[in-house]
Structure formats: C-alpha cells, structure tokens
Amino acid sequence: YVDLSVNGVSGPVNIGEIDGALRISGNSGNINLAQSGRGSSISGNSGTTTINLRRLYAGGLWLSGNSGAIKLYIAAELNAVVKVSGISGSVSSELPDVKFKKIGASDYYARIGSGGPTVNVHGSSGSVLLGRYLE
C-alpha cells in the first residue's frame, strides 16, 4: 500500500500494481499502469494512457484533460461503469456485450458487467478504447 504522486515528467511513466491513491498530472510521455489504485486521478497528460483494470475500488478512477489516447484493458470479472464527457476524440469498445451509448453531444456511457464503481473521463481530446485485459 502506497500513495503516489507523479507530476511533470517529460518521458514515459510505468507504474506497477499499487493499492494506494495514485495522482498523475502534467506529464508529456506515455503512461502505463498495471492497475489503478484507490481513488486514482490522471489529469493533463499528453501521451497515451494505458491502464489494466482487474479491479476498481469504490472511489473509481478519474481521467481529465488528457490529450492522448486512453486505453482501458478490462478483466473479464470486472463490473464497472464508464462515463465519458466533453470528449473531442472517439470512443470504442472491443469488449463483447459492452457498447458505448451516446447520451449528449460529446458524452457517452457504458456498463461493464453488472455495473459498479465508475471510470470518469472528462474533457479529453484523444480517443477512449475499452479492450480485453490479457495477462
């Protein structure tokens, strides 16, 4: 268990699985996370953000103001909700039985499994992809 903050890195950021709070902001390289922590927040990054999600804590995951692509690789047993708002890029799902529903001019919603904690993506200009988690 650790709380981790990473700010202003100009290269790639690679973080293994953690249980604590994770705050990443203002980075210009790609971000690769083995798992998001409790109440994690990723904001203002310009590279591609790739996150493997085997579990999602009650506080969910917040991604805001990112300009690169966001790739969420979802484990088969995960139950979650994905809310995308104010996006100027595309949204897509490669998961069986999971489709994004358009609920506003630039707002989308998807339920994974029976629903659960929320992944919030707000004000991003890159694409959002839901894909299958592979070990």
GROMACS .gro file of C-alpha atoms in nm:
model
  135
    1TYR     CA    1   0.000   0.000   0.000
    2VAL     CA    2   0.142   0.338  -0.106
    3ASP     CA    3   0.007   0.679  -0.210
    4LEU     CA    4   0.193   0.801  -0.518
    5SER     CA    5   0.202   1.137  -0.698
    6VAL     CA    6   0.384   1.188  -1.029
    7ASN     CA    7   0.395   1.540  -1.178
    8GLY     CA    8   0.570   1.699  -1.475
    9VAL     CA    9   0.763   1.404  -1.617
   10SER     CA   10   0.870   1.453  -1.980
   11GLY     CA   11   0.925   1.084  -2.057
   12PRO     CA   12   0.729   0.762  -2.010
   13VAL     CA   13   0.579   0.670  -1.672
   14ASN     CA   14   0.546   0.297  -1.591
   15ILE     CA   15   0.386   0.202  -1.259
   16GLY     CA   16   0.325  -0.149  -1.126
   17GLU     CA   17   0.022  -0.256  -0.928
   18ILE     CA   18  -0.048  -0.047  -0.616
   19ASP     CA   19  -0.335  -0.030  -0.366
   20GLY     CA   20  -0.298   0.333  -0.255
   21ALA     CA   21  -0.410   0.659  -0.410
   22LEU     CA   22  -0.245   0.746  -0.740
   23ARG     CA   23  -0.221   1.103  -0.874
   24ILE     CA   24  -0.056   1.163  -1.211
   25SER     CA   25  -0.060   1.507  -1.376
   26GLY     CA   26   0.115   1.728  -1.630
   27ASN     CA   27   0.326   1.460  -1.798
   28SER     CA   28   0.422   1.461  -2.165
   29GLY     CA   29   0.512   1.094  -2.214
   30ASN     CA   30   0.308   0.775  -2.228
   31ILE     CA   31   0.165   0.638  -1.903
   32ASN     CA   32   0.138   0.263  -1.840
   33LEU     CA   33  -0.033   0.136  -1.524
   34ALA     CA   34  -0.051  -0.227  -1.417
   35GLN     CA   35  -0.357  -0.135  -1.206
   36SER     CA   36  -0.515   0.187  -1.081
   37GLY     CA   37  -0.508   0.248  -0.708
   38ARG     CA   38  -0.781   0.369  -0.472
   39GLY     CA   39  -0.942   0.690  -0.593
   40SER     CA   40  -0.685   0.743  -0.867
   41SER     CA   41  -0.668   1.062  -1.074
   42ILE     CA   42  -0.485   1.118  -1.403
   43SER     CA   43  -0.501   1.469  -1.550
   44GLY     CA   44  -0.336   1.697  -1.804
   45ASN     CA   45  -0.119   1.435  -1.974
   46SER     CA   46  -0.031   1.447  -2.343
   47GLY     CA   47   0.086   1.091  -2.411
   48THR     CA   48  -0.114   0.770  -2.442
   49THR     CA   49  -0.252   0.645  -2.110
   50THR     CA   50  -0.280   0.265  -2.082
   51ILE     CA   51  -0.439   0.110  -1.773
   52ASN     CA   52  -0.501  -0.256  -1.690
   53LEU     CA   53  -0.810  -0.289  -1.470
   54ARG     CA   54  -0.858  -0.616  -1.284
   55ARG     CA   55  -1.043  -0.440  -1.003
   56LEU     CA   56  -1.183  -0.094  -0.944
   57TYR     CA   57  -1.218   0.050  -0.596
   58ALA     CA   58  -1.530   0.229  -0.468
   59GLY     CA   59  -1.372   0.572  -0.538
   60GLY     CA   60  -1.343   0.482  -0.905
   61LEU     CA   61  -1.093   0.631  -1.148
   62TRP     CA   62  -1.079   0.991  -1.279
   63LEU     CA   63  -0.915   1.092  -1.606
   64SER     CA   64  -0.947   1.457  -1.707
   65GLY     CA   65  -0.794   1.700  -1.956
   66ASN     CA   66  -0.575   1.441  -2.126
   67SER     CA   67  -0.481   1.495  -2.491
   68GLY     CA   68  -0.352   1.148  -2.575
   69ALA     CA   69  -0.544   0.824  -2.628
   70ILE     CA   70  -0.684   0.643  -2.324
   71LYS     CA   71  -0.674   0.263  -2.340
   72LEU     CA   72  -0.851   0.071  -2.064
   73TYR     CA   73  -0.791  -0.305  -2.064
   74ILE     CA   74  -1.071  -0.465  -1.862
   75ALA     CA   75  -1.058  -0.803  -1.681
   76ALA     CA   76  -1.345  -1.041  -1.758
   77GLU     CA   77  -1.470  -1.038  -1.396
   78LEU     CA   78  -1.475  -0.658  -1.357
   79ASN     CA   79  -1.806  -0.480  -1.302
   80ALA     CA   80  -1.790  -0.105  -1.366
   81VAL     CA   81  -1.945   0.197  -1.535
   82VAL     CA   82  -1.756   0.418  -1.781
   83LYS     CA   83  -1.873   0.778  -1.820
   84VAL     CA   84  -1.713   0.994  -2.087
   85SER     CA   85  -1.799   1.364  -2.105
   86GLY     CA   86  -1.674   1.657  -2.309
   87ILE     CA   87  -1.456   1.442  -2.535
   88SER     CA   88  -1.345   1.556  -2.878
   89GLY     CA   89  -1.198   1.217  -2.979
   90SER     CA   90  -1.372   0.886  -3.048
   91VAL     CA   91  -1.495   0.615  -2.811
   92SER     CA   92  -1.493   0.243  -2.889
   93SER     CA   93  -1.526  -0.094  -2.719
   94GLU     CA   94  -1.372  -0.424  -2.820
   95LEU     CA   95  -1.542  -0.599  -2.528
   96PRO     CA   96  -1.822  -0.843  -2.605
   97ASP     CA   97  -2.163  -0.713  -2.489
   98VAL     CA   98  -2.023  -0.367  -2.400
   99LYS     CA   99  -2.122  -0.076  -2.620
  100PHE     CA  100  -2.095   0.296  -2.560
  101LYS     CA  101  -2.429   0.481  -2.564
  102LYS     CA  102  -2.428   0.842  -2.673
  103ILE     CA  103  -2.607   1.048  -2.406
  104GLY     CA  104  -2.509   1.402  -2.515
  105ALA     CA  105  -2.326   1.594  -2.786
  106SER     CA  106  -1.988   1.468  -2.662
  107ASP     CA  107  -2.096   1.243  -2.375
  108TYR     CA  108  -2.103   0.861  -2.361
  109TYR     CA  109  -2.190   0.585  -2.116
  110ALA     CA  110  -2.101   0.215  -2.099
  111ARG     CA  111  -2.182  -0.050  -1.840
  112ILE     CA  112  -1.939  -0.336  -1.793
  113GLY     CA  113  -2.088  -0.650  -1.640
  114SER     CA  114  -2.345  -0.558  -1.375
  115GLY     CA  115  -2.203  -0.206  -1.329
  116GLY     CA  116  -2.018  -0.084  -1.023
  117PRO     CA  117  -1.753   0.180  -0.949
  118THR     CA  118  -1.714   0.448  -1.215
  119VAL     CA  119  -1.435   0.534  -1.455
  120ASN     CA  120  -1.486   0.905  -1.532
  121VAL     CA  121  -1.322   1.050  -1.843
  122HIS     CA  122  -1.376   1.425  -1.877
  123GLY     CA  123  -1.252   1.689  -2.121
  124SER     CA  124  -1.012   1.470  -2.315
  125SER     CA  125  -0.918   1.524  -2.678
  126GLY     CA  126  -0.785   1.176  -2.756
  127SER     CA  127  -0.976   0.854  -2.814
  128VAL     CA  128  -1.107   0.618  -2.546
  129LEU     CA  129  -1.081   0.243  -2.603
  130LEU     CA  130  -1.213  -0.043  -2.390
  131GLY     CA  131  -1.026  -0.365  -2.459
  132ARG     CA  132  -0.988  -0.711  -2.307
  133TYR     CA  133  -0.728  -0.747  -2.031
  134LEU     CA  134  -0.469  -1.012  -2.116
  135GLU     CA  135  -0.226  -1.147  -1.856
   0.00000   0.00000   0.00000
